[in-house]
Coordinates of C-alpha atoms in Angstrom, one line a residue:
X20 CA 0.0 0.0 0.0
X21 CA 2.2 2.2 1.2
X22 CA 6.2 3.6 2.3
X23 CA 5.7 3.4 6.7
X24 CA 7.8 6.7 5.9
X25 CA 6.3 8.5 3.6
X26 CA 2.6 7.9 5.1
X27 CA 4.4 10.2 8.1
X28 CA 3.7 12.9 5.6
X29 CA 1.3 11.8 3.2
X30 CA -0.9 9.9 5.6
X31 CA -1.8 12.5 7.7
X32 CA 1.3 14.7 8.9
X33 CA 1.2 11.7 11.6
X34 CA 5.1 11.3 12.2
X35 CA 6.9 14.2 12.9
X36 CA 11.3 14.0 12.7
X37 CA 12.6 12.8 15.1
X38 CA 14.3 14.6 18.2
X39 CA 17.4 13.9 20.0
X40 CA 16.7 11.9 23.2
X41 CA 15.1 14.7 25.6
X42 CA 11.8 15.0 27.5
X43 CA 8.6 15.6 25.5
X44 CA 8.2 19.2 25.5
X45 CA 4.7 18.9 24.6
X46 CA 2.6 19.4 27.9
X47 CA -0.9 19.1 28.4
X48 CA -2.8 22.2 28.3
X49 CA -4.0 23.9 31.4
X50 CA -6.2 23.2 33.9
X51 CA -7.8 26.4 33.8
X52 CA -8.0 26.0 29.9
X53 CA -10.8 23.4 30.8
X54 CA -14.5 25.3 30.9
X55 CA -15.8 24.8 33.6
X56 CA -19.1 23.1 31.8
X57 CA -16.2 20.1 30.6
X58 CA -14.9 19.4 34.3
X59 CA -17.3 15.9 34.3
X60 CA -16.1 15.3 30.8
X61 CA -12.2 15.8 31.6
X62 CA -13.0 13.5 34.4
X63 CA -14.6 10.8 32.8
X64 CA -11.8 10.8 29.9
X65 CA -8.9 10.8 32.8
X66 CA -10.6 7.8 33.8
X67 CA -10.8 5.6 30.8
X68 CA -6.8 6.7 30.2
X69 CA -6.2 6.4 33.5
X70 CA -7.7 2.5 32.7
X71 CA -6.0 1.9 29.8
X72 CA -2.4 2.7 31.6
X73 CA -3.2 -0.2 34.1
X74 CA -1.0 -3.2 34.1
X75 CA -3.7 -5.3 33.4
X76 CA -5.2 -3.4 30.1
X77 CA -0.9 -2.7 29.3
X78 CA -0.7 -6.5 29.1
X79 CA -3.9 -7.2 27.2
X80 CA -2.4 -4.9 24.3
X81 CA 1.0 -6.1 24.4
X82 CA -0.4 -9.8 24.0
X83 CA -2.7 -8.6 21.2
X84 CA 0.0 -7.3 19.5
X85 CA 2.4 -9.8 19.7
X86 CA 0.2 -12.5 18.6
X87 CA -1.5 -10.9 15.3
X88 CA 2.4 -10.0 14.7
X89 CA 3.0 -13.5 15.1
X90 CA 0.4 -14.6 12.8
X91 CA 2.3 -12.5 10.1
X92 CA -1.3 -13.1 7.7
X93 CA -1.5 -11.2 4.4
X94 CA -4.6 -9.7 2.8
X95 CA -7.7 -11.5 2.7
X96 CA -6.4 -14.6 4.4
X97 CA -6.2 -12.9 7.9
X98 CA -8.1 -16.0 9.4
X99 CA -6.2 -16.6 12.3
X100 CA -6.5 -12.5 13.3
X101 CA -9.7 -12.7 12.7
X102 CA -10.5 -15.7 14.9
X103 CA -8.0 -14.2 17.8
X104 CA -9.5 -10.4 18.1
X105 CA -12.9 -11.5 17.3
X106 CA -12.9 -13.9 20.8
X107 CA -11.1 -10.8 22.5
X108 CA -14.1 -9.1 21.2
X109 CA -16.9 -11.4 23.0
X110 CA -15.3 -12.0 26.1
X111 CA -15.7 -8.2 26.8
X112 CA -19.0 -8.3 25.9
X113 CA -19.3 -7.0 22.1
X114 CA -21.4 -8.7 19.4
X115 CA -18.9 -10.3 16.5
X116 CA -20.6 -10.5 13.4
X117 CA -18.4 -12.5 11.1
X118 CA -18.2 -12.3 6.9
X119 CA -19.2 -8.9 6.2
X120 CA -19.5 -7.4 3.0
X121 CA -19.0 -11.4 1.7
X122 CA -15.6 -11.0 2.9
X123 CA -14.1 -13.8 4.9
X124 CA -11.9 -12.5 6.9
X125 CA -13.7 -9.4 7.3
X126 CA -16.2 -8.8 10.8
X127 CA -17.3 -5.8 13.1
X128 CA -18.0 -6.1 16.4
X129 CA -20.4 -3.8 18.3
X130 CA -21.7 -2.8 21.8
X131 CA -24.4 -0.4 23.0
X132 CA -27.1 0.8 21.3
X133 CA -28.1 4.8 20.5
X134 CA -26.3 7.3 19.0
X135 CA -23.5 8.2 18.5
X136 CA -22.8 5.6 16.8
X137 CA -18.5 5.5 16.8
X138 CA -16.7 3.2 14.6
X139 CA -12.9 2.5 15.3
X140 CA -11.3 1.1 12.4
X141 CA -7.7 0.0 11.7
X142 CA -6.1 -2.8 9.5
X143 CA -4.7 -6.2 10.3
X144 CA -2.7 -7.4 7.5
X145 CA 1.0 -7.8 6.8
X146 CA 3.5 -7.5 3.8
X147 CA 4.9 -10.5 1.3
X148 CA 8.2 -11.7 2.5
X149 CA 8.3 -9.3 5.7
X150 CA 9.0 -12.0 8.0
X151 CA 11.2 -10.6 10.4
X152 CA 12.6 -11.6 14.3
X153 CA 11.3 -8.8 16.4
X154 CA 13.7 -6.3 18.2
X155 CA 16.8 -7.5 16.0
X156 CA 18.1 -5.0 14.6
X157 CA 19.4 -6.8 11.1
X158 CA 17.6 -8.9 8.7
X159 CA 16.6 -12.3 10.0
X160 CA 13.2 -13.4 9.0
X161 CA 11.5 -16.3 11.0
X162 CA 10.8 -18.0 7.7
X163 CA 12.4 -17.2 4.8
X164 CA 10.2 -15.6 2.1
X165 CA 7.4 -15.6 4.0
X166 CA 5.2 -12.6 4.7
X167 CA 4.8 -10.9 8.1
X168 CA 4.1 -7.2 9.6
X169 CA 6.4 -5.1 7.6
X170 CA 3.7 -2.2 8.3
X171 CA 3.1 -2.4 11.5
X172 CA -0.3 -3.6 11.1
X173 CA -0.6 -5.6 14.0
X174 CA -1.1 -2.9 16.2
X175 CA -3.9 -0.8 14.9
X176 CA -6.5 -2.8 16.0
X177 CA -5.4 -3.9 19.2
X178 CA -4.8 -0.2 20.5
X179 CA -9.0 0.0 19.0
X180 CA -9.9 -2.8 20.9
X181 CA -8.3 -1.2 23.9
X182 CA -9.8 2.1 23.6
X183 CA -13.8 0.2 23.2
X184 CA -12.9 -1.5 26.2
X185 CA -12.2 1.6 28.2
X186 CA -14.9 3.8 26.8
X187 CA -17.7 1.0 27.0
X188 CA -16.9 0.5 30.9
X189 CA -17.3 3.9 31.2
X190 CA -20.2 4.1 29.8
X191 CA -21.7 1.2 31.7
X192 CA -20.6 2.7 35.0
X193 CA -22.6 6.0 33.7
X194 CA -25.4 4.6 31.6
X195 CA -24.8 6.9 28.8
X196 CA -26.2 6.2 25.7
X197 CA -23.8 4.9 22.1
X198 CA -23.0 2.6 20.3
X199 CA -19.1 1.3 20.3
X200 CA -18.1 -0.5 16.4
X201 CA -14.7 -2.1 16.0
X202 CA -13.7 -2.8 12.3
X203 CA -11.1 -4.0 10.4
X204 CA -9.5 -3.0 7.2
X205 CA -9.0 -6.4 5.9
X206 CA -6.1 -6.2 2.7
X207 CA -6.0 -3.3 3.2
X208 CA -2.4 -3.6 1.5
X209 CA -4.2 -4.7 -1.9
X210 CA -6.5 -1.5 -1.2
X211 CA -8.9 -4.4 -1.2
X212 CA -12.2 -3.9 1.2
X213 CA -13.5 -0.8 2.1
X214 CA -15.5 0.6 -1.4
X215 CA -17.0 -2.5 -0.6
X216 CA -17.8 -1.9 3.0
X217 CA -19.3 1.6 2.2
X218 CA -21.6 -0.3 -1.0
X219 CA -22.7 -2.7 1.9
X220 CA -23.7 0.0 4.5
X221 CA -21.5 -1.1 7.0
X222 CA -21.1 2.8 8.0
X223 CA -24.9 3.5 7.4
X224 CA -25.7 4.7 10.5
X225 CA -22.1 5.3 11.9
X226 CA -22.1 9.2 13.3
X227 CA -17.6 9.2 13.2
X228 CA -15.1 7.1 12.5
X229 CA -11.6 6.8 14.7
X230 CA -9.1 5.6 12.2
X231 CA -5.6 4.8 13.4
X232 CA -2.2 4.6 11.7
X233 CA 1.4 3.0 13.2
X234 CA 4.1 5.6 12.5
X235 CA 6.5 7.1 14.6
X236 CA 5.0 10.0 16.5
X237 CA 1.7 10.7 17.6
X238 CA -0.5 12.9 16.0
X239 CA -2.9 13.7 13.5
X240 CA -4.3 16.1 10.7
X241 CA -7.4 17.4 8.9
X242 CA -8.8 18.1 5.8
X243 CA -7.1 17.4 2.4
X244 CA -4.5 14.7 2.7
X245 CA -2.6 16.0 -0.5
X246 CA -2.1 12.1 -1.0
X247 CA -3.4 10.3 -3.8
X248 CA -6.3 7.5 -4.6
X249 CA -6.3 4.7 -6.5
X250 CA -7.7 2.1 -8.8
X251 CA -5.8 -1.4 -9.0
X252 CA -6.8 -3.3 -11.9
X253 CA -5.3 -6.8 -13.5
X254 CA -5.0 -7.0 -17.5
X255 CA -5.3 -10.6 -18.6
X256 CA -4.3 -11.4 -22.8
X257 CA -5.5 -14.9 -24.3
X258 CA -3.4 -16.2 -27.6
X259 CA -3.0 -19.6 -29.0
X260 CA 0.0 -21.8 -28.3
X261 CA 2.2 -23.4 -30.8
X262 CA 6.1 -24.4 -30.0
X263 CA 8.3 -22.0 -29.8
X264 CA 10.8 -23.4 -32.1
X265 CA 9.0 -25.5 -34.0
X266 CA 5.8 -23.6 -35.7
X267 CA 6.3 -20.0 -33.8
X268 CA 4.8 -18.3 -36.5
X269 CA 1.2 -20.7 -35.7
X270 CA 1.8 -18.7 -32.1
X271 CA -0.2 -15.6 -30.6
X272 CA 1.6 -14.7 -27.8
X273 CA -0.1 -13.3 -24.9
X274 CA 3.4 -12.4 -23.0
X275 CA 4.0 -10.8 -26.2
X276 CA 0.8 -8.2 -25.3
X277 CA 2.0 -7.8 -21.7
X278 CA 5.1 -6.7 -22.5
X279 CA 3.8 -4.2 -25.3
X280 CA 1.1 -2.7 -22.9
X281 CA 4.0 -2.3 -20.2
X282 CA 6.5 0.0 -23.0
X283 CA 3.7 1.4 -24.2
X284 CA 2.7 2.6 -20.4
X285 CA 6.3 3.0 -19.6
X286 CA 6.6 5.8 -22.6
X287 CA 3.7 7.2 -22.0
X288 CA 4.8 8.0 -18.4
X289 CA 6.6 11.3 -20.1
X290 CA 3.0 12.9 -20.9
X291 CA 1.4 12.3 -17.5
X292 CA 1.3 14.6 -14.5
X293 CA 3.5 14.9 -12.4
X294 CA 1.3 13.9 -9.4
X295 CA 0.7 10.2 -11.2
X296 CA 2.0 7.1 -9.7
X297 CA 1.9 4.0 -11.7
X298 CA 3.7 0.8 -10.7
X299 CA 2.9 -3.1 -12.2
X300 CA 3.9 -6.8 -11.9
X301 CA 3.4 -9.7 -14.3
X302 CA 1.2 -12.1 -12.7
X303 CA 1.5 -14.8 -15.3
X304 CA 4.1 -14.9 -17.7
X305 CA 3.4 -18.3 -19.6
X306 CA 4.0 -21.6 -19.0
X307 CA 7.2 -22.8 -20.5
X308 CA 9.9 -21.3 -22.7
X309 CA 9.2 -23.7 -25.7
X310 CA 5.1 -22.9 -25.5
X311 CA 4.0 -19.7 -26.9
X312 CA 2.0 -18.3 -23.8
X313 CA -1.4 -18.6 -24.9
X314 CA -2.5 -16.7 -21.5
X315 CA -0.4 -13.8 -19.7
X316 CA -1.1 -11.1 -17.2
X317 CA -0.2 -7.9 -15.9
X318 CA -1.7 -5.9 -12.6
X319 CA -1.2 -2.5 -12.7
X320 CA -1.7 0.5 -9.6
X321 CA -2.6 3.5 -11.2
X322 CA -2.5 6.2 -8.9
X323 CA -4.0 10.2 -9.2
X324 CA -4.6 12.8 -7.1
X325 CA -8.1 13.4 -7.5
X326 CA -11.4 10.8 -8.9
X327 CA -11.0 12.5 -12.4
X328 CA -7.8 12.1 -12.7
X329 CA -7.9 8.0 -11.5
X330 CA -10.7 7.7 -14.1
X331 CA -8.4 9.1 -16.8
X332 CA -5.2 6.9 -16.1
X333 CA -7.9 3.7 -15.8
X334 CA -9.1 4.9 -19.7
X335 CA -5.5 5.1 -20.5
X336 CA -4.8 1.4 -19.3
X337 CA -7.9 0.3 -21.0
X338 CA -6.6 1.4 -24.2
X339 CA -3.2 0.7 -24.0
X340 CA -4.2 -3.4 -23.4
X341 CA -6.5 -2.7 -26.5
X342 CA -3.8 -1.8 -28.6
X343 CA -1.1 -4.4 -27.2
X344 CA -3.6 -7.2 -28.2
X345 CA -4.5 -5.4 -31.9
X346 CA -0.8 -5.7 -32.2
X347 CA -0.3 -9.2 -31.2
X348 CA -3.6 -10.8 -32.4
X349 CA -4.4 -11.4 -29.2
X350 CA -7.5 -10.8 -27.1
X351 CA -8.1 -8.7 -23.1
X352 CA -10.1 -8.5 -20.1
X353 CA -9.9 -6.9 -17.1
X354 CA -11.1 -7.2 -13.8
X355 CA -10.7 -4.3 -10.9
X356 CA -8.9 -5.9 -7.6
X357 CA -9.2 -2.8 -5.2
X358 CA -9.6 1.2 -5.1
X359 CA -9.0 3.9 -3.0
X360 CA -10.2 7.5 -2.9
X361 CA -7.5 10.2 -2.1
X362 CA -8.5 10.9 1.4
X363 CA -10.1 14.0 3.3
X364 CA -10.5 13.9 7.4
X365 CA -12.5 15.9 9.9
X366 CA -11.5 19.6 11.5
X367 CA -13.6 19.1 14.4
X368 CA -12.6 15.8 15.5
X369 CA -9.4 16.6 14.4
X370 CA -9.0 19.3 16.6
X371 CA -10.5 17.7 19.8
X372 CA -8.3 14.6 19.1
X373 CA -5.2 17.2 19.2
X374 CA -6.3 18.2 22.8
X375 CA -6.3 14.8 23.9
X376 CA -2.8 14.3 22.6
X377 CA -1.6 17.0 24.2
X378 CA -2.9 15.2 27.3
X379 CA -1.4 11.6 26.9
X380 CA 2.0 13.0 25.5
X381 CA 4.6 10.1 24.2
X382 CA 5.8 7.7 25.7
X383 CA 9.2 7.6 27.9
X384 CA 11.3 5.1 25.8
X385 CA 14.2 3.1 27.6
X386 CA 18.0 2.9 26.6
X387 CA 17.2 -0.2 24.9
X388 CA 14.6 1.2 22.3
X389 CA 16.5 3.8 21.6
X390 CA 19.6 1.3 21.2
X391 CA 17.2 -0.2 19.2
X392 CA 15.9 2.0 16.8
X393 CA 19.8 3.6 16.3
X394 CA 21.0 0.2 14.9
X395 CA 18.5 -0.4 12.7
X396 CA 18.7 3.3 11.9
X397 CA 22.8 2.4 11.3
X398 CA 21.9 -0.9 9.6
X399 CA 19.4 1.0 7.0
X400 CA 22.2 3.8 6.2
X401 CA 19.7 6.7 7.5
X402 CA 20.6 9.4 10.4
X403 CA 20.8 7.9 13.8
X404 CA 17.7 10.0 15.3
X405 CA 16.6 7.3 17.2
X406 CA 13.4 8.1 18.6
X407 CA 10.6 10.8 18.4
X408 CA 9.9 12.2 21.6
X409 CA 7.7 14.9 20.5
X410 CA 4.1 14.9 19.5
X411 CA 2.9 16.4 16.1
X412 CA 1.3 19.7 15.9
X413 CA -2.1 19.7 14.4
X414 CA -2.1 20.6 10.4
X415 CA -4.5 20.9 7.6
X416 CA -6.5 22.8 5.5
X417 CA -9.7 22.4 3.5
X418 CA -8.0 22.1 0.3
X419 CA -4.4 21.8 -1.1
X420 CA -4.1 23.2 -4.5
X421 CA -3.1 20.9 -7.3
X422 CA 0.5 22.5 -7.5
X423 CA 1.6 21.0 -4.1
X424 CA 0.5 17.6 -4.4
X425 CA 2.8 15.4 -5.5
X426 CA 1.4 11.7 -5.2
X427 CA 2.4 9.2 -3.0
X428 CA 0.6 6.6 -0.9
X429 CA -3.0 5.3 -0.8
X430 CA -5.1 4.3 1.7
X431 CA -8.4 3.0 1.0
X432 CA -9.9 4.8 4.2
X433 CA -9.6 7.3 1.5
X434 CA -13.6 5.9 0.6
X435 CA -15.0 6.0 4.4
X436 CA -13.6 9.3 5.1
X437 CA -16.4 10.6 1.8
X438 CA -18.8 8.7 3.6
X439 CA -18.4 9.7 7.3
X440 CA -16.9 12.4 9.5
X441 CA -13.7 10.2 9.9
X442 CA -10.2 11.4 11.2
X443 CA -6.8 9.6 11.7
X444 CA -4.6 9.2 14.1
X445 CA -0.3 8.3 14.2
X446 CA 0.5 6.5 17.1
X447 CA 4.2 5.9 18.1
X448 CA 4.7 2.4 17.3
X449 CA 7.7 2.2 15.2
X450 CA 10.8 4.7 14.2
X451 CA 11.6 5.8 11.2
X452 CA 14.7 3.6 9.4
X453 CA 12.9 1.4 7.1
X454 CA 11.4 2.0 3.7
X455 CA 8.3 1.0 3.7
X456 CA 6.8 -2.5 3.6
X457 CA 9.8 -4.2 3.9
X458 CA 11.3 -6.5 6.8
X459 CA 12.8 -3.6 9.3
X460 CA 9.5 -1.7 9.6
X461 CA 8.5 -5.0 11.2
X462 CA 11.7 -4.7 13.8
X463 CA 9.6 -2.9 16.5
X464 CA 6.7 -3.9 16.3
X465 CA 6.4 -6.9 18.4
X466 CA 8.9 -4.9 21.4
X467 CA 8.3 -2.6 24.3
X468 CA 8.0 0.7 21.3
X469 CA 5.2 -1.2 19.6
X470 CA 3.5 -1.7 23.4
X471 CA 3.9 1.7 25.0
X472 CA 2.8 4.0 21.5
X473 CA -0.4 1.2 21.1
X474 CA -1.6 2.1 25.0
X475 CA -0.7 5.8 24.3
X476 CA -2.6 5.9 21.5
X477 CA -5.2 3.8 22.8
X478 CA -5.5 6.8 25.2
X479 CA -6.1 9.1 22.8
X480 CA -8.4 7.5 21.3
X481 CA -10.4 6.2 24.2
X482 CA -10.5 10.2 25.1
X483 CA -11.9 11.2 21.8
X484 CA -14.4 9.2 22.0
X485 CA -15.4 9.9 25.1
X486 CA -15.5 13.4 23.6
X487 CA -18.2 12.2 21.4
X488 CA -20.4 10.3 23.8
X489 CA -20.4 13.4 26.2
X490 CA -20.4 16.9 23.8
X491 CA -23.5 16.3 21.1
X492 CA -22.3 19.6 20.1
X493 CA -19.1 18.0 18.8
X494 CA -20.8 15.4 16.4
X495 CA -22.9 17.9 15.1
X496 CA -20.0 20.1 14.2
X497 CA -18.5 17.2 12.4
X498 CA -21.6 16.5 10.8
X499 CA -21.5 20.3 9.8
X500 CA -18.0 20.4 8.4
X501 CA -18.4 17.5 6.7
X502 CA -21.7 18.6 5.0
X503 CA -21.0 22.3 4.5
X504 CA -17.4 22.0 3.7
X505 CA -15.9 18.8 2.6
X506 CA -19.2 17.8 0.0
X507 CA -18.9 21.1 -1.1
X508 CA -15.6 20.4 -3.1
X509 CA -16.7 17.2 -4.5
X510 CA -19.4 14.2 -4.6
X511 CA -18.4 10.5 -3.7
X512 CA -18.3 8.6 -6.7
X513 CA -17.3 5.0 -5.7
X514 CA -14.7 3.7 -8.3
X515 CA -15.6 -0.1 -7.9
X516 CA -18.2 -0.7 -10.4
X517 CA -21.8 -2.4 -9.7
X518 CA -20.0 -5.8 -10.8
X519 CA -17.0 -5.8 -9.0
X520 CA -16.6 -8.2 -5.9
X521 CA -13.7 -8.6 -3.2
X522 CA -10.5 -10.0 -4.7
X523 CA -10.9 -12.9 -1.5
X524 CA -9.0 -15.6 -3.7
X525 CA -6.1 -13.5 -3.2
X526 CA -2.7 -14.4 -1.1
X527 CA -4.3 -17.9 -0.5
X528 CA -1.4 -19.8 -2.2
X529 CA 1.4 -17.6 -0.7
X530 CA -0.3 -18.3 2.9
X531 CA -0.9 -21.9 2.0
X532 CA 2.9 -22.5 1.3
X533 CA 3.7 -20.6 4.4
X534 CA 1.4 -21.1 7.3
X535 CA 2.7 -24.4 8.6
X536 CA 6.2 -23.1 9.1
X537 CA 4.9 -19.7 10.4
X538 CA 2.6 -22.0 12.9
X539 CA 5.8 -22.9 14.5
X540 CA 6.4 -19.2 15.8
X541 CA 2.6 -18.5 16.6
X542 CA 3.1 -16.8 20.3
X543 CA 2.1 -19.0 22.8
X544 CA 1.1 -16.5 25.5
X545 CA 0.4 -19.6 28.1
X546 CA 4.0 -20.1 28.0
X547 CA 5.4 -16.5 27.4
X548 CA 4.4 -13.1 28.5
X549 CA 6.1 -11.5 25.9
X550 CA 6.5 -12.6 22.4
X551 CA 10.3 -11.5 23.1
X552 CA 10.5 -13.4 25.6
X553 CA 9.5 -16.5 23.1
X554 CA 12.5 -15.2 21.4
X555 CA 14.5 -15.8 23.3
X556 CA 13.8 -19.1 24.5
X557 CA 13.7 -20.0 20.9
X558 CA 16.8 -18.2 19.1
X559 CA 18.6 -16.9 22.1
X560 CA 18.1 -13.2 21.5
X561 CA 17.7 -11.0 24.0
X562 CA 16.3 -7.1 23.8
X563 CA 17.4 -5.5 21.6
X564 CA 19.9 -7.9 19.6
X565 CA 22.3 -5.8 17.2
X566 CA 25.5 -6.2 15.3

């Protein structure tokens, strides 16, 4: 989906550079900058933070991290996750509902009933061939080739489930009226699910969404991302076969028809904007050398800043597999695998979100994550910043003219955020060092970094929500900016067509080849309290292991 790095700008301004090793300078407002009306509110939210920093609920989130990062589970095959969270779900007391939007591996769980209705959303699956030992500082993958959490997204959902828990016992203790929604972003790496979330209504009566994002700082943003959408669409050419040697010229070579679309594309790059992103892979290249390939394919990204500009590089695609298979006698189809619109968040949520992590603050790290983060830093050939020990300052603005946005990542909460009042939050779970789904973005995310930003942000977002349940007047401002000001730039046009359905066959044979060895390193939380700790009884490492 995306560079861990560049989403610290794209994403949402979420990570800000990283400090030298000092105390947080960012203190919590006030008292007196409380109203006086808000002193129940303030109290209720120190309460559910107050919760969340308790050994007990520290523990629950470290486990729930470290097992979904032990799972390691790529899009749409996020089975074991979704088994795991879904039973930490029930025994608190939420309602799992299993298969939605026909997607497997999908589910929601929900508590409460009323408005608001809040939905905290986050995703859950990993990167091909991230595998990676946790909290070693160099590449070392628990099982070579296979996938794992180069993203870091086996912590979103945990800090989520964190927050509901918190929030929901305060609301019991007060018998205030809501409803709490935890959801997924199943492949969310394959921009894969949520178009097909908002055509199901999962979000119908949904008043805001909490969205999360790992990065390296905590913070968040509003208004327009600057970042771009996309749609992802697979070009499959059918020839005839003949042998290669023998009768070529009996041949039509659908390889032939891949490669022609891709120079084609890859001249046409030139006379594109400079805010595109376009990026392929052959997904079937023939069968044998001495066969002509009577069937080939290619999957493209195309990415744009804006729907119009999606739509146009799709209707470019389309016609360059048109002409690759006039010129090869060949014949194409298509078929759309995921889509994602260029995002836009909330100001009011936003900016009572930026109170709260004023309030919570970072974390204090230890000489060891910093130790940490400094190798891998020195092992990636980057600066040596170590870790961020400032939160970010808000940022945003209702729209970014076309002259500043450059492209980048996608994020398919891109299509929520056009049908809700949704805003994002970067919680310090990882350091910047790696590039981007690849194996050393995984490195922290199973250690003590990856446990103390998931409860800070769980914080956060516990106290936003609380926000919610106990100002009306702060949904309806949502509600207002989100009516008044962000449909007033553009309508939601959903790029997934009518026909379109979940790509849920894909990853299946990369998991099936893999799971059985990955099985081996499942955490085994009877045995360990820390997945580290598993580590270390298996390999010998202890925290943090570096060259």
């Amino acid at each position: 989906m995306k560079a861990w790095m560049t989403v610290a700008i794209v994403l949402a301004a979420l990570v800000p550079v990283s400090h030298a090793q000092r105390p947080s300078t960012a203190a919590p407002p006030a008292a007196s900058a409380v109203p006086r009306a808000d002193v129940r509110v303030q109290a209720l939210k120190d309460a559910a933070s107050d919760d969340i920093k308790s050994p007990a609920m520290f523990d629950l989130g470290q486990q729930m991290v470290d097992m979904v990062f032990s799972f390691g589970e790529i899009g749409f095959q996020e089975f074991e996750t979704q088994r795991y969270l879904g039973k930490v779900m029930s025994d608190h007391g939420f309602t799992v509902e299993n298969g939605v939007a026909g997607i497997p591996t999908a589910w929601v769980a929900k508590w409460g009933s009323g408005h608001p209705v809040i939905a905290f959303g986050s995703d859950v699956d990993g990167i091909p061939q991230g595998s990676q030992k946790p909290g070693v500082a160099f590449h070392d993958p628990l099982v070579e080739g296979a996938p794992g959490h180069g993203e870091g997204h086996n912590s979103g959902t945990p800090l989520n489930i964190l927050a509901a828990i918190a929030v929901k016992r305060v609301m019991e203790r007060e018998k205030l009226p809501g409803t709490l929604m935890i959801w997924p972003g199943i492949a969310e790496e394959l921009l894969g699910t949520k178009a097909y979330y908002v055509r199901a209504g999962v979000f119908k009566d949904v008043d805001v969404v909490l969205y999360n994002h790992v990065g390296g700082g905590l913070g968040t943003s509003w208004g327009d991302s600057g970042g771009s959408g996309l749609i992802s669409v697979e070009y499959m050419f059918e020839g005839e076969t003949a042998h290669s040697a023998g009768a070529p010229w009996r041949g039509r070579s659908a390889l032939d028809a891949v490669e022609l679309m891709n120079v084609g594309w890859n001249y046409r790059r030139e006379h594109l904007r400079l805010s595109q992103r376009t990026h392929y892979t052959i997904t079937n290249g023939g069968d044998q050398p001495n066969v002509v390939p009577r069937n080939a394919g290619v999957w493209y990204y195309f990415r744009e800043i804006d729907y119009e500009s999606i739509r146009n590089m799709w209707d470019i695609g389309d016609k360059m597999a048109a002409g690759a298979a006039l010129m090869t006698n060949t014949t194409w189809t298509s078929r759309v695998l995921g889509s994602a619109w260029p995002r836009h968040t909330n100001r009011s949520v936003a900016e009572a979100m930026q109170y709260n992590i004023a309030q919570v603050g970072m974390p204090e790290w230890s000489e060891a994550d910093i130790a940490l983060a400094k190798a891998t830093q020195r092992e990636m050939k980057v600066p040596e910043t170590g870790l961020s020990t400032r939160t970010g300052e808000l940022r945003g603005r209702e729209l970014a003219p076309d002259n500043e946005k450059f492209g980048g990542p996608s994020d398919d909460i891109g299509d929520v955020s056009w049908n809700v009042p949704t805003v994002v939050l970067g919680f310090p779970a990882n350091f910047q060092a790696g590039p981007g789904h690849n194996w050393a973005n995984a490195i922290a995310m199973a250690t003590p970094i990856a446990h103390k930003g998931v409860n800070a942000g769980a914080r956060v977002q516990a106290m936003t929500a609380l926000d919610l349940v106990l100002r009306p007047e702060l949904v309806k401002s949502a509600r207002d900016y989100f009516d008044n000001v962000q449909l007033k730039q553009r309508t939601y046009v959903p790029l997934i067509r009518p026909t379109d359905q979940p790509a849920i066959w894909m990853n299946k044979e990369t998991m099936d080849k893999y799971r059985d060895e990955m099985r081996k390193y499942y955490f085994d939380s009877s045995k360990y309290k820390t997945y580290l700790d598993q580590m270390k009884a298996q390999f010998g490492y202890t925290y943090p292991s570096v060259r």
